CSV table of C-alpha atoms and ligand atoms in Angstrom, one decimal:
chain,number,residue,atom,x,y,z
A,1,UNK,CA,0.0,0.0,0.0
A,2,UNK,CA,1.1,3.7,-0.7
A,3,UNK,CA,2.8,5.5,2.2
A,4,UNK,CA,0.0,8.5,2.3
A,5,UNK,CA,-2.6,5.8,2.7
A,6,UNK,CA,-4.3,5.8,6.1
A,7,UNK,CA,-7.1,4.2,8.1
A,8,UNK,CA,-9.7,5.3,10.6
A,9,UNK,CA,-9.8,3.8,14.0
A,10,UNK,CA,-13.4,4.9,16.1
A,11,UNK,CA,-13.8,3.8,19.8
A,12,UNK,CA,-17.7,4.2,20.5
A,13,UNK,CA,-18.7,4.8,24.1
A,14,UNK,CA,-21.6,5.5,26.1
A,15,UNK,CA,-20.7,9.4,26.8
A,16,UNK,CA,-17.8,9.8,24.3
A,17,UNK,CA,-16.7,8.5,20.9
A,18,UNK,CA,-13.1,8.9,20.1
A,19,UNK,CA,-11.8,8.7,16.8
A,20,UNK,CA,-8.3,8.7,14.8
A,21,UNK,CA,-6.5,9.1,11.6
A,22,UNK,CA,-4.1,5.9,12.0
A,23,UNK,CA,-0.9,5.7,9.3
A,24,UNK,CA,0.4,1.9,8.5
A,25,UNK,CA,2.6,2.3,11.5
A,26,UNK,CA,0.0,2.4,13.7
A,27,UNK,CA,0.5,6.3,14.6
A,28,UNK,CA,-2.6,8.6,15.3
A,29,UNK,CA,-1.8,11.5,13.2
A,30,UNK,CA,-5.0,13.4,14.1
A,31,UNK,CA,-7.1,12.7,17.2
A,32,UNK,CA,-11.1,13.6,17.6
A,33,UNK,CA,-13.3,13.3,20.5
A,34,UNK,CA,-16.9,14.0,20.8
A,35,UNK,CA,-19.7,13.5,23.0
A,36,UNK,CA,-21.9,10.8,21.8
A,37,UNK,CA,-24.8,12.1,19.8
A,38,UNK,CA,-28.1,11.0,20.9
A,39,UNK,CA,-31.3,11.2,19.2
A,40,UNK,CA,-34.2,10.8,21.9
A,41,UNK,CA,-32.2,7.7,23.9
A,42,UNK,CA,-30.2,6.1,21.0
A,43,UNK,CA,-26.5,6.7,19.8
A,44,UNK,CA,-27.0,8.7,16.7
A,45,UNK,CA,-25.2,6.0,13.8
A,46,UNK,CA,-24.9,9.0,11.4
A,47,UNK,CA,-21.8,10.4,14.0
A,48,UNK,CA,-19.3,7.7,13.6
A,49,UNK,CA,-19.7,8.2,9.7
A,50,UNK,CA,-19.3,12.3,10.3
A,51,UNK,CA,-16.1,11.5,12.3
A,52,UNK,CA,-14.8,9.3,9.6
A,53,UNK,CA,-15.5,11.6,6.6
A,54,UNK,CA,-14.1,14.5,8.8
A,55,UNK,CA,-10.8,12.8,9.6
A,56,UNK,CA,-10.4,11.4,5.8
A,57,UNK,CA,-10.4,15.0,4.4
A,58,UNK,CA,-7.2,15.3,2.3
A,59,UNK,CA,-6.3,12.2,3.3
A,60,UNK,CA,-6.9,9.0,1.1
A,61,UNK,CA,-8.7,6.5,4.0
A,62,UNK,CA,-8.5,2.9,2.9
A,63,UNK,CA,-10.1,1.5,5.8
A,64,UNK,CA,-11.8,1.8,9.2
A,65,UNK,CA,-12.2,-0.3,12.5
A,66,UNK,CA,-15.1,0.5,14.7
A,67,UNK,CA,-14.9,-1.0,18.7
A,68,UNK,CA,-18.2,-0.9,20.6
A,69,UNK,CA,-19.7,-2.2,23.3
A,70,UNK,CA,-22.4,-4.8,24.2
A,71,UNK,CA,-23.4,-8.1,22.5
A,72,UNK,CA,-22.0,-7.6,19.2
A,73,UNK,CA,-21.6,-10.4,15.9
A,74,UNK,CA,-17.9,-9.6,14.6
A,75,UNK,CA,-18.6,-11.4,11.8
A,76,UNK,CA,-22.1,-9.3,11.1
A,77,UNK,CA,-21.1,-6.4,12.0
A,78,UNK,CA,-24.3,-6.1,13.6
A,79,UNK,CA,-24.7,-5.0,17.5
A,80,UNK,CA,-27.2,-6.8,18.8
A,81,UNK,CA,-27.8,-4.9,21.7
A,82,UNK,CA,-25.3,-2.4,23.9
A,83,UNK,CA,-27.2,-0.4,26.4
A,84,UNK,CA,-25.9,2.6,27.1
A,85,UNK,CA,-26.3,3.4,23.3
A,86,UNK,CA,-29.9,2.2,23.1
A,87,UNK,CA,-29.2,-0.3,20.2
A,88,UNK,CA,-30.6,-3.2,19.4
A,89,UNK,CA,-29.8,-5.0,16.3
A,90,UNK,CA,-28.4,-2.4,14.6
A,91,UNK,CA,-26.5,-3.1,11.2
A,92,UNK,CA,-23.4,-0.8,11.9
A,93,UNK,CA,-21.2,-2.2,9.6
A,94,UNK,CA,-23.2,-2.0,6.7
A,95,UNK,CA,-24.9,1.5,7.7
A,96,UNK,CA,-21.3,3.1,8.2
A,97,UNK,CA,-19.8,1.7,4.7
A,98,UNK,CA,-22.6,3.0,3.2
A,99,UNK,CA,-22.4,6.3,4.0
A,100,UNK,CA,-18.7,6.7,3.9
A,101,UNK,CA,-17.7,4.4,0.9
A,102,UNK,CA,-14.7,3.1,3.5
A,103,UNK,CA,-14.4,-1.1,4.0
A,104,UNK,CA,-15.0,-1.1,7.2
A,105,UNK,CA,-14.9,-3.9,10.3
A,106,UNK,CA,-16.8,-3.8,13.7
A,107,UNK,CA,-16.1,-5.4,16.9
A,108,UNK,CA,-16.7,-5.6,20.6
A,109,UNK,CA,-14.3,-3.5,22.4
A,110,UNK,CA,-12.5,-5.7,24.2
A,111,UNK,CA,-12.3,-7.8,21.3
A,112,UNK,CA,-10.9,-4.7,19.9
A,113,UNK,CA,-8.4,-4.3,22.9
A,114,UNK,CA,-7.7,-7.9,22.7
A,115,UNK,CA,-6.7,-7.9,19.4
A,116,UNK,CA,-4.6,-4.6,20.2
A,117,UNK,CA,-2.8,-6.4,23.3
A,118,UNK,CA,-2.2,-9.5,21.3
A,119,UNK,CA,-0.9,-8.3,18.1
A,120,UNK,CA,1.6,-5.6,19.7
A,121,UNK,CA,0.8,-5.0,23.4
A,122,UNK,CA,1.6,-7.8,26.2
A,123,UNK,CA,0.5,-11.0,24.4
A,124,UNK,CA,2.5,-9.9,21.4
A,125,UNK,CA,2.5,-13.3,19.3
A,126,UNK,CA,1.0,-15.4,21.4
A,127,UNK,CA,-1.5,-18.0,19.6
A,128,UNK,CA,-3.4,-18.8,22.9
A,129,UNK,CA,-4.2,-15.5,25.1
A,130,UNK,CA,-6.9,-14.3,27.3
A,131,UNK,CA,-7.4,-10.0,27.9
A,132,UNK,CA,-9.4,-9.2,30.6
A,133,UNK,CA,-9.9,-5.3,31.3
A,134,UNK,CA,-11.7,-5.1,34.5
A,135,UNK,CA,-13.4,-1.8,34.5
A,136,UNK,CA,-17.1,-0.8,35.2
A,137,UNK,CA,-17.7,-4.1,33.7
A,138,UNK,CA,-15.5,-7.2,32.8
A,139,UNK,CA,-15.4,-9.5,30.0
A,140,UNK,CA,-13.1,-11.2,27.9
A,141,UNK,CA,-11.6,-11.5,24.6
A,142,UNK,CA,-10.3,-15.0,24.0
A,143,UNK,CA,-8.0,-15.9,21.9
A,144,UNK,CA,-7.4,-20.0,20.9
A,145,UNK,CA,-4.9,-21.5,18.3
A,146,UNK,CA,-4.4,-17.5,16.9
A,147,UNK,CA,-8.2,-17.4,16.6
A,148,UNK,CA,-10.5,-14.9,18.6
A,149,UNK,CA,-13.6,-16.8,20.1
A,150,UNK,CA,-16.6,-14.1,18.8
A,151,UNK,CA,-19.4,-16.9,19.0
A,152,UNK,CA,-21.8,-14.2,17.2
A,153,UNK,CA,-21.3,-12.0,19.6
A,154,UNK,CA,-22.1,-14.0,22.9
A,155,UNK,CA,-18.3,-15.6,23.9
A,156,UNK,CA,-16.2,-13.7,26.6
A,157,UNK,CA,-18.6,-12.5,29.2
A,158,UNK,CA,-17.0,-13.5,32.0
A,159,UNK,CA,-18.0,-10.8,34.5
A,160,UNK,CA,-21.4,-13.0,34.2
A,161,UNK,CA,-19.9,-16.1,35.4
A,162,UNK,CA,-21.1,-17.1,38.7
A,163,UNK,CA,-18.1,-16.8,41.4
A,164,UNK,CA,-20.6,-16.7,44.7
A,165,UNK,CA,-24.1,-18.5,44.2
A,166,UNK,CA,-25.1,-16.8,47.6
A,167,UNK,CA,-23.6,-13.1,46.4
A,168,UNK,CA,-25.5,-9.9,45.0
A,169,UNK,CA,-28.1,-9.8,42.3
A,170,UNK,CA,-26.2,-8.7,39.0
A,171,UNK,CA,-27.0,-6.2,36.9
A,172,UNK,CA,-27.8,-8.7,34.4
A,173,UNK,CA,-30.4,-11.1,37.0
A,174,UNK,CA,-28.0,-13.7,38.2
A,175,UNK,CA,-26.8,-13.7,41.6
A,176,UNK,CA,-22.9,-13.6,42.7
A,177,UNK,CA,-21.4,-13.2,39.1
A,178,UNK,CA,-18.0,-11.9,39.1
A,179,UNK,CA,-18.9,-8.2,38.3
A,180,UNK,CA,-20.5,-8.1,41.8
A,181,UNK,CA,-17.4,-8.8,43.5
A,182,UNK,CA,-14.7,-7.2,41.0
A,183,UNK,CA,-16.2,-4.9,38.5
A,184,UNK,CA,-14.5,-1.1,39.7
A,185,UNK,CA,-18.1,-0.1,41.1
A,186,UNK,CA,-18.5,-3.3,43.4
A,187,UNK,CA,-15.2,-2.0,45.2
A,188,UNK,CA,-16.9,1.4,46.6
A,189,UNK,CA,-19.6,0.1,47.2
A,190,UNK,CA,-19.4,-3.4,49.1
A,191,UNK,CA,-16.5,-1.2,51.1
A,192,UNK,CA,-19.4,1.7,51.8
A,193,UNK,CA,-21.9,-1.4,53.1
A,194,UNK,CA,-18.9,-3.0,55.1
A,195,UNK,CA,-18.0,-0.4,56.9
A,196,UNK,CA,-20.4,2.4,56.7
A,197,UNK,CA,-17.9,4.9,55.1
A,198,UNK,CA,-17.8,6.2,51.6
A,199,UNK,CA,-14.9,6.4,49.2
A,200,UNK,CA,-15.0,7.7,45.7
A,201,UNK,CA,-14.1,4.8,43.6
A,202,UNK,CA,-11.6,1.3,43.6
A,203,UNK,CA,-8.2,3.6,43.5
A,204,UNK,CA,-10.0,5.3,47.1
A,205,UNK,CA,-10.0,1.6,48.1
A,206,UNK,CA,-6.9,0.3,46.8
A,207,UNK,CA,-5.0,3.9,48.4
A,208,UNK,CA,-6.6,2.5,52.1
A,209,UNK,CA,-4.8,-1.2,51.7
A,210,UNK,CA,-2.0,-0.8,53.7
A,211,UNK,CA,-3.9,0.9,56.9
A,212,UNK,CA,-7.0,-0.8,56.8
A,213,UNK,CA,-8.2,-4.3,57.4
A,214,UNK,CA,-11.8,-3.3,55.6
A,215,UNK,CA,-10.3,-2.4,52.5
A,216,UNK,CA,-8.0,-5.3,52.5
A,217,UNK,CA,-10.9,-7.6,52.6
A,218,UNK,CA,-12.6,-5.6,50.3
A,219,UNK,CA,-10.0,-6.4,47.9
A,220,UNK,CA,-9.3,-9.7,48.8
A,221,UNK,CA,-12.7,-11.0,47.5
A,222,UNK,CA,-12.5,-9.2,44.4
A,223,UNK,CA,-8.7,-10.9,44.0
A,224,UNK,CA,-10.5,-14.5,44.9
A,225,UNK,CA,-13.5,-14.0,43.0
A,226,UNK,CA,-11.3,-13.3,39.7
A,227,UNK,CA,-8.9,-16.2,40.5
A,228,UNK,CA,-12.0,-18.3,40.1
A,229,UNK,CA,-13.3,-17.1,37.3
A,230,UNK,CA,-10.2,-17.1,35.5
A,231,UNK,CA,-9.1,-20.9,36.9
A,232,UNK,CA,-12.6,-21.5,34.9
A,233,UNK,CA,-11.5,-19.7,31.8
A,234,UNK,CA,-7.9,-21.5,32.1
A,235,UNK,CA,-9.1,-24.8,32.1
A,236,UNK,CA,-11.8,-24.4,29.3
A,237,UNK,CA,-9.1,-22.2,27.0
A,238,UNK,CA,-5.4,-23.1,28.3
A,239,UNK,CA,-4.0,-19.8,27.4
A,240,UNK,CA,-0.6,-19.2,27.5
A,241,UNK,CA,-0.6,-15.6,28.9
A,242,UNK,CA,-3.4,-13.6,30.6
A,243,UNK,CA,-3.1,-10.0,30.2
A,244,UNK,CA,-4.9,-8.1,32.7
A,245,UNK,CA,-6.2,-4.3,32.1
A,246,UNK,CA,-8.6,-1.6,32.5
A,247,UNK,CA,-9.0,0.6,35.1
A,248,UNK,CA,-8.5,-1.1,37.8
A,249,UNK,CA,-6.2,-3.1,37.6
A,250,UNK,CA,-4.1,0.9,36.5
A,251,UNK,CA,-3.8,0.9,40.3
A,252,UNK,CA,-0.8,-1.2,39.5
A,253,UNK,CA,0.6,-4.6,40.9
A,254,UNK,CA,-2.3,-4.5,43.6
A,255,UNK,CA,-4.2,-6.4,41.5
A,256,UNK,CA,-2.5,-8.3,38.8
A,257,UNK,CA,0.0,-9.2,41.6
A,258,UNK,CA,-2.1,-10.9,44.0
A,259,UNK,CA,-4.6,-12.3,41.3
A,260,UNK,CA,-1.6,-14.0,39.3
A,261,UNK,CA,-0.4,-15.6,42.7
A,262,UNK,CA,-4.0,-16.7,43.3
A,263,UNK,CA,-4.9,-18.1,39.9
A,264,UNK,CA,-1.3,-19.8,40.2
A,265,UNK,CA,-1.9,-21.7,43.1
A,266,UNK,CA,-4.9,-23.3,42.1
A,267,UNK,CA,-3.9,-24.7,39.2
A,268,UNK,CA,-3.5,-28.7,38.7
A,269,UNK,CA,-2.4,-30.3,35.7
A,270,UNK,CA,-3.8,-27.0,33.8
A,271,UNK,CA,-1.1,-25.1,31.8
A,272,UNK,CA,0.6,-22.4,33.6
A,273,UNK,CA,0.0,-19.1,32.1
A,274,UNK,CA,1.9,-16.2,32.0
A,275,UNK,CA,-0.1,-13.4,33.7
A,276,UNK,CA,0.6,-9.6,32.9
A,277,UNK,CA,-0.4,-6.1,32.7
A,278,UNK,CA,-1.9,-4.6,29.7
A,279,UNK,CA,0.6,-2.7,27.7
A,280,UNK,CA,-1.3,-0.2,26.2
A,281,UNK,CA,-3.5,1.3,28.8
A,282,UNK,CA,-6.3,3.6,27.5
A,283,UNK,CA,-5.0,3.3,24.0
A,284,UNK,CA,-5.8,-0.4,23.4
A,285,UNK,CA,-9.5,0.2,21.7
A,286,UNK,CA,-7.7,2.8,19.2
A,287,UNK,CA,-5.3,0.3,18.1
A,288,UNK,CA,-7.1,-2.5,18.0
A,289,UNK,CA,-10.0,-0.3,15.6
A,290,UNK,CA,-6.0,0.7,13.2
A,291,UNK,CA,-5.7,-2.6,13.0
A,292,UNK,CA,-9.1,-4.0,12.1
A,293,UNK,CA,-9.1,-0.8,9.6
A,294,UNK,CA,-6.1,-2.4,8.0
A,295,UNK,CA,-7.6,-5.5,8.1
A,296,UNK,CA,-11.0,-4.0,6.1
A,297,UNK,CA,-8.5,-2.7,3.8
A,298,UNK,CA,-6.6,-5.8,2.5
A,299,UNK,CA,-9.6,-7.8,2.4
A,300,UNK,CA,-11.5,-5.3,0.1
B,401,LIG,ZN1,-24.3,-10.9,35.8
């Protein structure tokens, strides 16, 4: 491909969608970020296809990667439901191609971030690889024999595994699943009910660890309750290394730290995995949406 070629990466969110002007190295040369555009309750499509035109101008865009949230067929391109964008069963793929003229792929974020982390961020080049970014939710993107599990859009949701049958009713209806226990939300608040006391979010807890015994336990359940989900995910997937992200596990080694030594000690005969820190932080959805832009682009 021609060195002024470029492609469009678009990171859709609830409250903001972030976009970039991506070269073949992977560079953002331009960066936008706007509020997401709602009409009544429901992500306005005709934005992410504003954001692309607007970023191609005087460029030649030869591709674009989309990352979004929710329930969402990789293959399709369709989002079957995310819902703090009010879609269901939306066509984004094909809407967004055809009213930019750019090949263009679509995938759950953390897919997206997955792909980012396994193709140049801590699982660089490895075949078998699980990335879990535990943030104000937590799911997976799995990756067996160089192949990422999509299963139309329904594979990786691990915060919805069921760590504590006796726990919290989910969000989602179940009771216990791991997103009661470790999602950053569950840290404020199970510490609030423990003790009474309020702090603002799972850095206020993690920042109390070394003086107090609440917060310790606190995080100590979230640390079990992902050791058991992930012994679950090891077993069914044997990766080879576990890359651990998001925004709470930014606070540093207090999580991935204690959750590797966990996970590690329960193992049998299951292989041993490597398990690490995302390398790319905030970045990963950005990359991953260059990289599934460059994808669109060969395969056009
Ligand atoms: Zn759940």
């Amino acid at each position: 491909m021609a060195a002024d070629q470029h492609v469009v990466a678009v990171d859709v969110g609830g409250t903001s969608i972030k976009a970039a002007l991506v070269d073949r190295d992977l560079r953002a040369i331009t960066t936008l970020r706007e509020p997401t555009r709602r009409v009544g309750e429901v992500a306005d499509v005709a934005q992410i296809a504003e954001l692309i035109n607007k970023l191609g101008e005087g460029h030649e865009v030869v591709g674009a990667g989309v990352a979004v949230p929710g329930i969402v067929d990789d293959n399709l391109g369709l989002v079957r439901a995310a819902v703090n964008l009010g879609w269901v069963d939306v066509p984004l793929r094909d809407q967004v191609a055809d009213a930019t003229g750019v090949p263009l792929l679509v995938r759950h974020d953390v897919r997206t971030g997955g792909l980012a982390e396994f193709t140049v961020g801590a699982g660089k080049g490895a075949d078998d690889a699980l990335f879990l970014p535990v943030g104000t939710g937590i799911a997976a993107a799995v990756q067996v024999d160089g192949r990422m599990l999509g299963a139309a859009g329904y594979a990786g949701e691990i915060g919805h595994v069921v760590v504590d049958p006796d726990g919290a009713v989910c969000g989602c209806g179940t009771r216990g699943c791991l997103e009661t226990l470790a999602a950053a939300p569950a840290f404020a608040r199970r510490y609030a009910e423990r003790t009474g006391r309020t702090v603002a979010d799972a850095a206020g807890v993690a920042a109390l660890l070394s003086t107090d015994p609440d917060a310790r336990a606190v995080w100590r359940d979230a640390v079990d309750a992902l050791a058991t989900a992930l012994l679950a995910a090891v077993t069914l997937f044997g990766p080879a290394v576990i890359v651990i992200g998001g925004g709470v596990a930014e606070a540093g080694e207090a999580l991935v730290g204690p959750v590797r030594e966990e996970l590690l000690s329960r193992l049998q005969f299951q292989r041993r995995p490597d398990v690490v820190r995302a390398a790319l932080g905030q970045d990963a959805g950005r990359v991953g949406a260059a990289l599934l832009g460059w994808q669109a682009a060969e395969s056009h």
